XYZ file of N, CA and C in Angstrom:
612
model
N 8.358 -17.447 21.609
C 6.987 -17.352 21.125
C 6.069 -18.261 21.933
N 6.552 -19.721 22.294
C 5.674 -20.408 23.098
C 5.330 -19.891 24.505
N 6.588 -19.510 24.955
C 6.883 -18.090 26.301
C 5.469 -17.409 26.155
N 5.596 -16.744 25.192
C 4.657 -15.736 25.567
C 3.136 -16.114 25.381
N 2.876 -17.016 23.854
C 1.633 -17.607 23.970
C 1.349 -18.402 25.326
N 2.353 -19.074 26.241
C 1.779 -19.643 27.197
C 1.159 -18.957 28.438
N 1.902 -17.496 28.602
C 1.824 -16.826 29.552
C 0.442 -15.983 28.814
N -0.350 -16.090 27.949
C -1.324 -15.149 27.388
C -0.812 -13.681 27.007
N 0.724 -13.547 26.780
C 1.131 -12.476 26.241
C 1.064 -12.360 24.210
N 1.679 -11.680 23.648
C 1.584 -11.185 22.244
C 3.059 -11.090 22.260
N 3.456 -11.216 21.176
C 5.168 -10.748 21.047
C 5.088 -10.181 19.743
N 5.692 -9.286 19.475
C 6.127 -8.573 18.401
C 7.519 -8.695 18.144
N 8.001 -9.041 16.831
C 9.396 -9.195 16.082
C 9.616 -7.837 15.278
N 10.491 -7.184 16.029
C 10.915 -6.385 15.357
C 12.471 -6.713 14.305
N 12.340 -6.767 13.208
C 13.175 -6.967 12.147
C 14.361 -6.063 11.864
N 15.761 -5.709 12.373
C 16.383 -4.326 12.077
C 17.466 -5.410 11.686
N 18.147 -5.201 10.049
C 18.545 -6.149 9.221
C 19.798 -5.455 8.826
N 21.353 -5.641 9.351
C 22.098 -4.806 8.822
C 23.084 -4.985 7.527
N 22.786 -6.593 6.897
C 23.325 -7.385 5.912
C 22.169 -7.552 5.017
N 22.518 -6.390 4.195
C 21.724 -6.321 2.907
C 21.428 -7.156 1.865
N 21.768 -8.575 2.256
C 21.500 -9.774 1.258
C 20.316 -10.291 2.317
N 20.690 -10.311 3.616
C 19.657 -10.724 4.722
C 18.421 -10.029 4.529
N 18.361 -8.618 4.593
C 17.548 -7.776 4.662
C 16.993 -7.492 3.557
N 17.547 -8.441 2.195
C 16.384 -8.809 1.317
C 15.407 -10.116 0.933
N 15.774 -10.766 2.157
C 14.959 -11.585 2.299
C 13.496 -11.152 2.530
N 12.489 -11.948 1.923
C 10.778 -11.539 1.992
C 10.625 -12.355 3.501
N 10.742 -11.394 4.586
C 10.910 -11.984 5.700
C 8.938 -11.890 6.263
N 8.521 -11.485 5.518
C 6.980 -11.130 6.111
C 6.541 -12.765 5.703
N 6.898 -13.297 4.323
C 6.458 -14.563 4.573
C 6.968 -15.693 5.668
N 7.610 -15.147 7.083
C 7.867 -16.656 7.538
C 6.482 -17.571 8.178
N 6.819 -18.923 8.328
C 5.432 -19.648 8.683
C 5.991 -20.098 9.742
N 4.992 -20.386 11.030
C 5.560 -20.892 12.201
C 4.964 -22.389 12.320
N 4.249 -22.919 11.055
C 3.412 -23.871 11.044
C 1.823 -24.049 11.162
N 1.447 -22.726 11.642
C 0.168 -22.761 11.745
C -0.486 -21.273 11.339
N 0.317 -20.325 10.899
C -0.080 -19.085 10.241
C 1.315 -18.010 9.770
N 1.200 -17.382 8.855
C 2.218 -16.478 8.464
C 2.335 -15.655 9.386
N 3.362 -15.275 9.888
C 3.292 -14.582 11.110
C 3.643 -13.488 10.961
N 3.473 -12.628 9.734
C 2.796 -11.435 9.051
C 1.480 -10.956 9.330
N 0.101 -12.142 9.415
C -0.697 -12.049 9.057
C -1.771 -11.883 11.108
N -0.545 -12.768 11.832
C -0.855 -12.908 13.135
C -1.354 -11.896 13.529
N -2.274 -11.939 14.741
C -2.228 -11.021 15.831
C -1.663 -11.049 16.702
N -1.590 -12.112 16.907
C -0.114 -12.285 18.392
C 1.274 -12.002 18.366
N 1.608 -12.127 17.005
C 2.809 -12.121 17.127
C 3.260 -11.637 15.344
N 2.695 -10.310 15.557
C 3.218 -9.697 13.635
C 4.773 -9.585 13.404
N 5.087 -9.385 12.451
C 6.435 -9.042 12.218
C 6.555 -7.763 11.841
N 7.667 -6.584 12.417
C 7.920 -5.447 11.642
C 9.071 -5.109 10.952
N 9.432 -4.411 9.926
C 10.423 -4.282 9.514
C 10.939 -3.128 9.489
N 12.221 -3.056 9.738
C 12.816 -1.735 10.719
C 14.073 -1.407 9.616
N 14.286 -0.090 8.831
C 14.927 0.199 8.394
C 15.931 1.261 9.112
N 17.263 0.991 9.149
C 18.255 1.759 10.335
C 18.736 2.723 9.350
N 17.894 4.216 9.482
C 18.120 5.416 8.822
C 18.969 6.049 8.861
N 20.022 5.826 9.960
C 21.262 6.130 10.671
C 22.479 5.627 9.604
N 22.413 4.065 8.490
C 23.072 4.303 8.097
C 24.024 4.860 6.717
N 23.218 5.792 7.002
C 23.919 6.989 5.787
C 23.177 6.599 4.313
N 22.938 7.407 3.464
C 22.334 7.743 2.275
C 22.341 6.749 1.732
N 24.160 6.488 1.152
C 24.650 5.724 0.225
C 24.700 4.128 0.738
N 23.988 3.792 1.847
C 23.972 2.114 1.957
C 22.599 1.870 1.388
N 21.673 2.766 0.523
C 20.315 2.040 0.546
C 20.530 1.871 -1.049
N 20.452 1.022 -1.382
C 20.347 1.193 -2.774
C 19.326 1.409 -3.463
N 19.458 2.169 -4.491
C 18.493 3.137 -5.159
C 18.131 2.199 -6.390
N 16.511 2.438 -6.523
C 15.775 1.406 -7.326
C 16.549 1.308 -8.828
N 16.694 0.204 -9.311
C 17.182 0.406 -11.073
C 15.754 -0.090 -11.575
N 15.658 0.610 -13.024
C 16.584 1.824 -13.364
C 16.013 2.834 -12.876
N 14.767 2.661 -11.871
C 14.011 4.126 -11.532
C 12.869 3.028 -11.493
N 11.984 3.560 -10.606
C 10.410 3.474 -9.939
C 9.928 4.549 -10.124
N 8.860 4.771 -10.740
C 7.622 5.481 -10.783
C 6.372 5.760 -10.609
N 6.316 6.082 -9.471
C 4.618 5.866 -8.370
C 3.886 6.962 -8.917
N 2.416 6.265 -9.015
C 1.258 7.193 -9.027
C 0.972 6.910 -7.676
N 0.783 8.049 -6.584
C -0.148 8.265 -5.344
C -1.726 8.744 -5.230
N -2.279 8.108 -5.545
C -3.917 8.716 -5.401
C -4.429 8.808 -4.288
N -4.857 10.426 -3.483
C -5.180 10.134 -1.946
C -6.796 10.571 -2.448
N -8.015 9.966 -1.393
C -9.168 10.714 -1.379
C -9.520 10.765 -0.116
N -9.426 11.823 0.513
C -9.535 12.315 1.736
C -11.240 12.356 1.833
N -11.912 11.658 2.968
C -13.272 11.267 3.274
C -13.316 12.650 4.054
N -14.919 12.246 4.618
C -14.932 13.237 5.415
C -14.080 13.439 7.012
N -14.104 12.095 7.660
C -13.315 11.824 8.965
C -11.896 12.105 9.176
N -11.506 11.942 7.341
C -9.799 12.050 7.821
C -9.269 13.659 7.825
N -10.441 14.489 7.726
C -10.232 15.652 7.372
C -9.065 16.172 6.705
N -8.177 15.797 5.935
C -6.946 16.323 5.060
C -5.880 15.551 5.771
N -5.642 14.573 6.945
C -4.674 13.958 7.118
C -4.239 13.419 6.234
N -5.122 11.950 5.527
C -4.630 11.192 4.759
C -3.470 12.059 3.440
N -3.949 13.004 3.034
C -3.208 13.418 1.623
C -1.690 14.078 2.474
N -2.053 14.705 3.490
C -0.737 14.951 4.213
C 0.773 14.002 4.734
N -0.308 13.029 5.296
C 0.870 11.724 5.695
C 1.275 10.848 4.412
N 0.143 10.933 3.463
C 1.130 10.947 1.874
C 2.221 10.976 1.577
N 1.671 12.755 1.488
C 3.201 13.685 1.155
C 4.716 13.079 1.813
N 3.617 13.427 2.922
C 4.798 13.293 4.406
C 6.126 11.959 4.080
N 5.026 10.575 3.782
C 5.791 9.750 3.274
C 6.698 9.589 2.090
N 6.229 10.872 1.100
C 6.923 10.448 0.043
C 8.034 11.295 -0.190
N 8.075 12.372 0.655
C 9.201 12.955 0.959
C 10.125 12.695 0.971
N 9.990 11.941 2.295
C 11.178 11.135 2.816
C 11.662 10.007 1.875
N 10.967 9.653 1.640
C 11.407 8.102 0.886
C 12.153 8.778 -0.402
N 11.875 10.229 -1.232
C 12.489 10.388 -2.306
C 13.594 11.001 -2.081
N 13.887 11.368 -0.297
C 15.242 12.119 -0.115
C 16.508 10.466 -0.042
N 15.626 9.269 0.207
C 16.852 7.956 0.175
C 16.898 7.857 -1.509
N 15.996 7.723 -1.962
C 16.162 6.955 -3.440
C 16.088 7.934 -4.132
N 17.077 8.247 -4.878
C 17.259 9.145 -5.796
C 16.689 8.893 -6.996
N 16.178 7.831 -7.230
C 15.496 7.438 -8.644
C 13.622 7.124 -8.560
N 13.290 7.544 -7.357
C 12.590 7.439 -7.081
C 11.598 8.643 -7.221
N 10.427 8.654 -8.751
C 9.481 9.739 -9.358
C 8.015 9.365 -9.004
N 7.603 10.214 -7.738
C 6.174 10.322 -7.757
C 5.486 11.629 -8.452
N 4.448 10.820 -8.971
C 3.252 11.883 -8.950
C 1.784 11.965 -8.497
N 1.434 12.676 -7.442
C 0.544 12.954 -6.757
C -1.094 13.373 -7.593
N -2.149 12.686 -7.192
C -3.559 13.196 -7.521
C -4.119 12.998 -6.230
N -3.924 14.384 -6.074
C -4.654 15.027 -4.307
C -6.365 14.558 -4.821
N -7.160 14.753 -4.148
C -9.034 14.384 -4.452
C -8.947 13.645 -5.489
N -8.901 12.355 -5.238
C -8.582 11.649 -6.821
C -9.879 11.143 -7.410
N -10.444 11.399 -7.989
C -11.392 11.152 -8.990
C -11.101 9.697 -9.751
N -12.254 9.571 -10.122
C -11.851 8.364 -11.263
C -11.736 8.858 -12.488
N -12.218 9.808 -13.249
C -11.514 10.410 -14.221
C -10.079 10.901 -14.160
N -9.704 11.761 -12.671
C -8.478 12.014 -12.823
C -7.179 11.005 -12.608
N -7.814 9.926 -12.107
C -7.359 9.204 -11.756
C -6.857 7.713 -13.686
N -7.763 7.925 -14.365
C -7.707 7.338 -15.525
C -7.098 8.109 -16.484
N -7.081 9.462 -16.523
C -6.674 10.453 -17.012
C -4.658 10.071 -17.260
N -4.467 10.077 -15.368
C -3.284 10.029 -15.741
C -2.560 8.165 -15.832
N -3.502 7.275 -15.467
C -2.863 6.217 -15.841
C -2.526 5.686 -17.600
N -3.192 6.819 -17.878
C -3.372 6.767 -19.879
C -2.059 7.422 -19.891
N -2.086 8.351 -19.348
C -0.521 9.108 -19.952
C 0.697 8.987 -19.877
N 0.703 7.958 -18.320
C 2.134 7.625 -18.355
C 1.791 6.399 -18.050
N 3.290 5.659 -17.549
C 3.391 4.597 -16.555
C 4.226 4.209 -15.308
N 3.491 3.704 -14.623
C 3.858 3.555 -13.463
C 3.842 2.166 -12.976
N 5.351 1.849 -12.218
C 5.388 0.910 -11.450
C 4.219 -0.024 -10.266
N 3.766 1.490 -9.245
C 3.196 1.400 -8.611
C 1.703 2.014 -8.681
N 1.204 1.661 -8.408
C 0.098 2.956 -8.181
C -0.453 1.949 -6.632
N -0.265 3.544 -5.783
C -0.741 3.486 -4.206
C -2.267 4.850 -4.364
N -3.298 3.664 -3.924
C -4.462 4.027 -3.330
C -4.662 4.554 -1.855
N -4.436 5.651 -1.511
C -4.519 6.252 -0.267
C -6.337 6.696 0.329
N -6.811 5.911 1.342
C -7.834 6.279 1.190
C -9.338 5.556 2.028
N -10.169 5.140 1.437
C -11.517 4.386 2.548
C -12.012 3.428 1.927
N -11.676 2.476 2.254
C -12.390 1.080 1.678
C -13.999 0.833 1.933
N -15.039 0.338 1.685
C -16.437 0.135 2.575
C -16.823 -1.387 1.418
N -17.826 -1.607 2.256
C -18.664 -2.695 1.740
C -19.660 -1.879 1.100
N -20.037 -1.760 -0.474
C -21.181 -0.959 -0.731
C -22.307 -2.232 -1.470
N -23.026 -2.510 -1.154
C -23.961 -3.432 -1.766
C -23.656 -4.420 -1.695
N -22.603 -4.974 -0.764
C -22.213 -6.077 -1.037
C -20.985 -6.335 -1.460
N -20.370 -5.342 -2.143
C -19.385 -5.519 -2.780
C -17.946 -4.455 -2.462
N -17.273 -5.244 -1.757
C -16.066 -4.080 -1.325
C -15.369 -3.023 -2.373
N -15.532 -1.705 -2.620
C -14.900 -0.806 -2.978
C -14.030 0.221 -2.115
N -13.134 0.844 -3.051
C -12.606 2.085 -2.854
C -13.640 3.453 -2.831
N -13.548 4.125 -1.901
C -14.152 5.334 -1.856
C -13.418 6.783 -1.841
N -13.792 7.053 -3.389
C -13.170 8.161 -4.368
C -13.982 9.345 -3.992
N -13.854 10.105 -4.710
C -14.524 11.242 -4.889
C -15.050 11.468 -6.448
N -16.331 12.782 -6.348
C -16.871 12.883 -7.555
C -16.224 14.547 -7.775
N -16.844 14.396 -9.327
C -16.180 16.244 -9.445
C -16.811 17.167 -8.856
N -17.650 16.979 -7.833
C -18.363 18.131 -7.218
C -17.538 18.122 -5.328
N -16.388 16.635 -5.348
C -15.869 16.813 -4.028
C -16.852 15.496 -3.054
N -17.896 15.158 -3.884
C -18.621 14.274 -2.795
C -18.367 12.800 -3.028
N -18.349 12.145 -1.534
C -17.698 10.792 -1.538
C -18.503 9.768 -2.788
N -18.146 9.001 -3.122
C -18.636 7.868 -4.228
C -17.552 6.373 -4.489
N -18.798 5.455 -4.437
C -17.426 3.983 -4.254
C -17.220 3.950 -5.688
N -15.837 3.341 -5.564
C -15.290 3.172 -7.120
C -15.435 1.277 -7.081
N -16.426 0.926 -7.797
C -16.449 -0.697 -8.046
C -15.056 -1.006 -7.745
N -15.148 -2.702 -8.167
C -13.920 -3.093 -8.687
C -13.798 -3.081 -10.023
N -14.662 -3.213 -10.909
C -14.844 -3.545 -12.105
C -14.588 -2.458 -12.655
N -15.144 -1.031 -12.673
C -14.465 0.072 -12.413
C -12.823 0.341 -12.320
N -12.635 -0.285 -11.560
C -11.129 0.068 -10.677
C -10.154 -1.090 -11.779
N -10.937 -1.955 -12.179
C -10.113 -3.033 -13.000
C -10.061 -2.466 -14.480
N -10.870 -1.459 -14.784
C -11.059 -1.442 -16.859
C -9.752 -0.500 -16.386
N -9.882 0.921 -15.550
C -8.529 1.490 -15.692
C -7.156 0.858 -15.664
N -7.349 -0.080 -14.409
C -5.646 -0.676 -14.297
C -5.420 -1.734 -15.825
N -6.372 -2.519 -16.410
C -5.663 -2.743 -17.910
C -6.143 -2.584 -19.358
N -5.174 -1.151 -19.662
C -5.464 -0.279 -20.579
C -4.444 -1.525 -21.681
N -3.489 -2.234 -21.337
C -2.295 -3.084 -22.196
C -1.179 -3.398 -20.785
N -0.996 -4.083 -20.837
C 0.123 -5.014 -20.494
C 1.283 -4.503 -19.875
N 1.746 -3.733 -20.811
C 3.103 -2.834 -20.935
C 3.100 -1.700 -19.977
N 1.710 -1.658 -19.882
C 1.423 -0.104 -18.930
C 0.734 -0.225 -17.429
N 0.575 -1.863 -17.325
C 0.123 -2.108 -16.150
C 1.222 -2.095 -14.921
N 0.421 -1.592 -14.039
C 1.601 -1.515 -12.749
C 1.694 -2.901 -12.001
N 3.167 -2.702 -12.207
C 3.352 -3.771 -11.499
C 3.158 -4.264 -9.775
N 2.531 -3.500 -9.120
C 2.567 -3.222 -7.863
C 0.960 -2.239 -7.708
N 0.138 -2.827 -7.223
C -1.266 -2.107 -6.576
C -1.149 -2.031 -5.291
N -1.305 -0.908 -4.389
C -0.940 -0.905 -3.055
C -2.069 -0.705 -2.478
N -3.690 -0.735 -1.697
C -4.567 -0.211 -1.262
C -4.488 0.244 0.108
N -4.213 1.184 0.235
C -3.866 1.770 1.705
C -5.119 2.140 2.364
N -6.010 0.996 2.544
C -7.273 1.607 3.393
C -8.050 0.654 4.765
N -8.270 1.013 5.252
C -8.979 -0.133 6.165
C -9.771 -1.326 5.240
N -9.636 -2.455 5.783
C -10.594 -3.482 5.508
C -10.235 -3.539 3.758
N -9.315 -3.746 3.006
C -9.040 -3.533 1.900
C -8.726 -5.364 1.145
N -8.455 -5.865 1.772
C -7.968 -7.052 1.336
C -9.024 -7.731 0.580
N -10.216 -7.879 0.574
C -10.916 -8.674 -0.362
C -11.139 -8.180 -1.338
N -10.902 -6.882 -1.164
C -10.770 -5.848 -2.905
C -9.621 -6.130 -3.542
N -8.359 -6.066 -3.000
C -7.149 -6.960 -2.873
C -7.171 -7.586 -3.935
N -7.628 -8.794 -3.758
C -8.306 -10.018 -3.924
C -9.160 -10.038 -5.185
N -9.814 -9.284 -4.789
C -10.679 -9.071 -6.124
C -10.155 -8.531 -7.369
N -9.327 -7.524 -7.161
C -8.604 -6.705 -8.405
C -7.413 -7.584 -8.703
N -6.602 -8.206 -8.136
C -5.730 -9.259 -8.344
C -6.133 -10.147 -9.533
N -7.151 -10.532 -9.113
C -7.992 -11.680 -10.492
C -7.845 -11.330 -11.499
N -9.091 -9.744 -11.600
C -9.316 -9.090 -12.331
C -8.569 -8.494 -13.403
N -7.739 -7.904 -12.928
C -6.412 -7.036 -13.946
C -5.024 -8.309 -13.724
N -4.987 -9.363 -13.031
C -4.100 -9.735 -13.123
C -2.434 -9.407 -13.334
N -2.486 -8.064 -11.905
C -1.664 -7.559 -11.623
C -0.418 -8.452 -10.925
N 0.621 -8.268 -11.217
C 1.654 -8.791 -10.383
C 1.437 -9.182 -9.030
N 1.133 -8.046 -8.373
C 1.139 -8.145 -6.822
C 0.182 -7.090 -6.458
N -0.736 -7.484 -5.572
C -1.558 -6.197 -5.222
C -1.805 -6.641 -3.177
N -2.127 -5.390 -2.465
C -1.540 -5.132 -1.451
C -2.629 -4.765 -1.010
N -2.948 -5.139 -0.293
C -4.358 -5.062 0.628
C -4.176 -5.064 2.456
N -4.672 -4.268 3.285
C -5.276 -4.690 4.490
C -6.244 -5.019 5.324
N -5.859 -5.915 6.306
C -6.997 -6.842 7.078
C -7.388 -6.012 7.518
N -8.440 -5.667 8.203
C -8.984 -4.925 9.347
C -8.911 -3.507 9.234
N -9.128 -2.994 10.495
C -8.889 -1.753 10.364
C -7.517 -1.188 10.616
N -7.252 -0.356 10.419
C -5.430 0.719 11.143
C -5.813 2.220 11.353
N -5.139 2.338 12.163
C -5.104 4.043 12.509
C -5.074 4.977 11.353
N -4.655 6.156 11.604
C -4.016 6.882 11.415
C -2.702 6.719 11.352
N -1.913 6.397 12.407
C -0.596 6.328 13.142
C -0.038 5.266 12.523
């Protein structure tokens, strides 16, 4: 790492973990002394799951995980986002056999409250466009006519606590520039863990 910071290079750690007590280590928190090197630009960490080895080495969630996926496809992502969704959750439910999503394609905030009343879920992953609207970082949902609209936080916080029992334990915001909403809904609903990103990300 000094190697490469000295030479003005970046290094990337790629993580491929084949001792499953190792490879449950929360390896995104390591500190090098002067930043989580999760959080770096020079030098992020990735974590590399070896798909190669066979079904039965991954162990399957107890007693079962249950994701709500909410995608709202903007105008730019033209239908990618709800696709690479899918795409993801495919796969992930062909390893974990205990593993129950349910999907709200154009997610509304009604449809979106609708179904956090009816069931519960572990997770609920926000697929979708973060913005600064007034000042104040939101999610950008959709209305029932299909047209874009930010969902507050305050908003975004009365749904996630309806009671205790039914709060997810896990908020994921899958959008550019998401972390101070993060942040914000964390407080707010005083969720377990909620999941935010810095900056912007691709597509890819």
């Amino acid at each position: 790492q000094e190697l490469a910071r000295s030479s003005g290079y970046g290094l990337r750690l790629l993580l491929s973990i084949l001792d499953e007590s190792a490879a449950a280590l929360p390896w995104e928190f390591l500190y090098d002394g002067r930043d989580f090197l999760a959080l770096s630009n020079m030098s992020p960490i990735i974590r590399s799951v070896a798909l190669n080895r066979g079904r039965n080495s991954f162990p399957s969630p107890q007693p079962g995980l249950n994701v709500l996926a909410a995608v709202s496809d903007v105008d730019f992502s033209r239908g990618r986002w709800k696709e690479m969704t899918h795409a993801l959750y495919d796969g992930l439910t062909k390893q974990f056999d205990q593993l129950k999503v349910t999907f709200i394609d154009d997610a509304t905030l009604s449809r979106l409250g609708e179904a956090l009343s009816a069931g519960r879920y572990d997770v609920l992953h926000l697929c979708g466009h973060a913005d600064v609207v007034l000042g104040v970082s939101a999610m950008i949902l959709l209305d029932e006519k299909g047209q874009e609209v930010p969902a507050a936080p305050e908003r975004l916080a009365e749904l996630l606590t309806p009671a205790a029992t039914k709060r997810p334990t896990l908020l994921c915001l899958d959008a550019c520039n998401s972390d101070m909403l993060a942040q914000d809904l964390a407080r707010r609903t005083h969720t377990p863990a909620v999941y935010g990103i810095r900056s912007a990300i691709s597509n890819e």
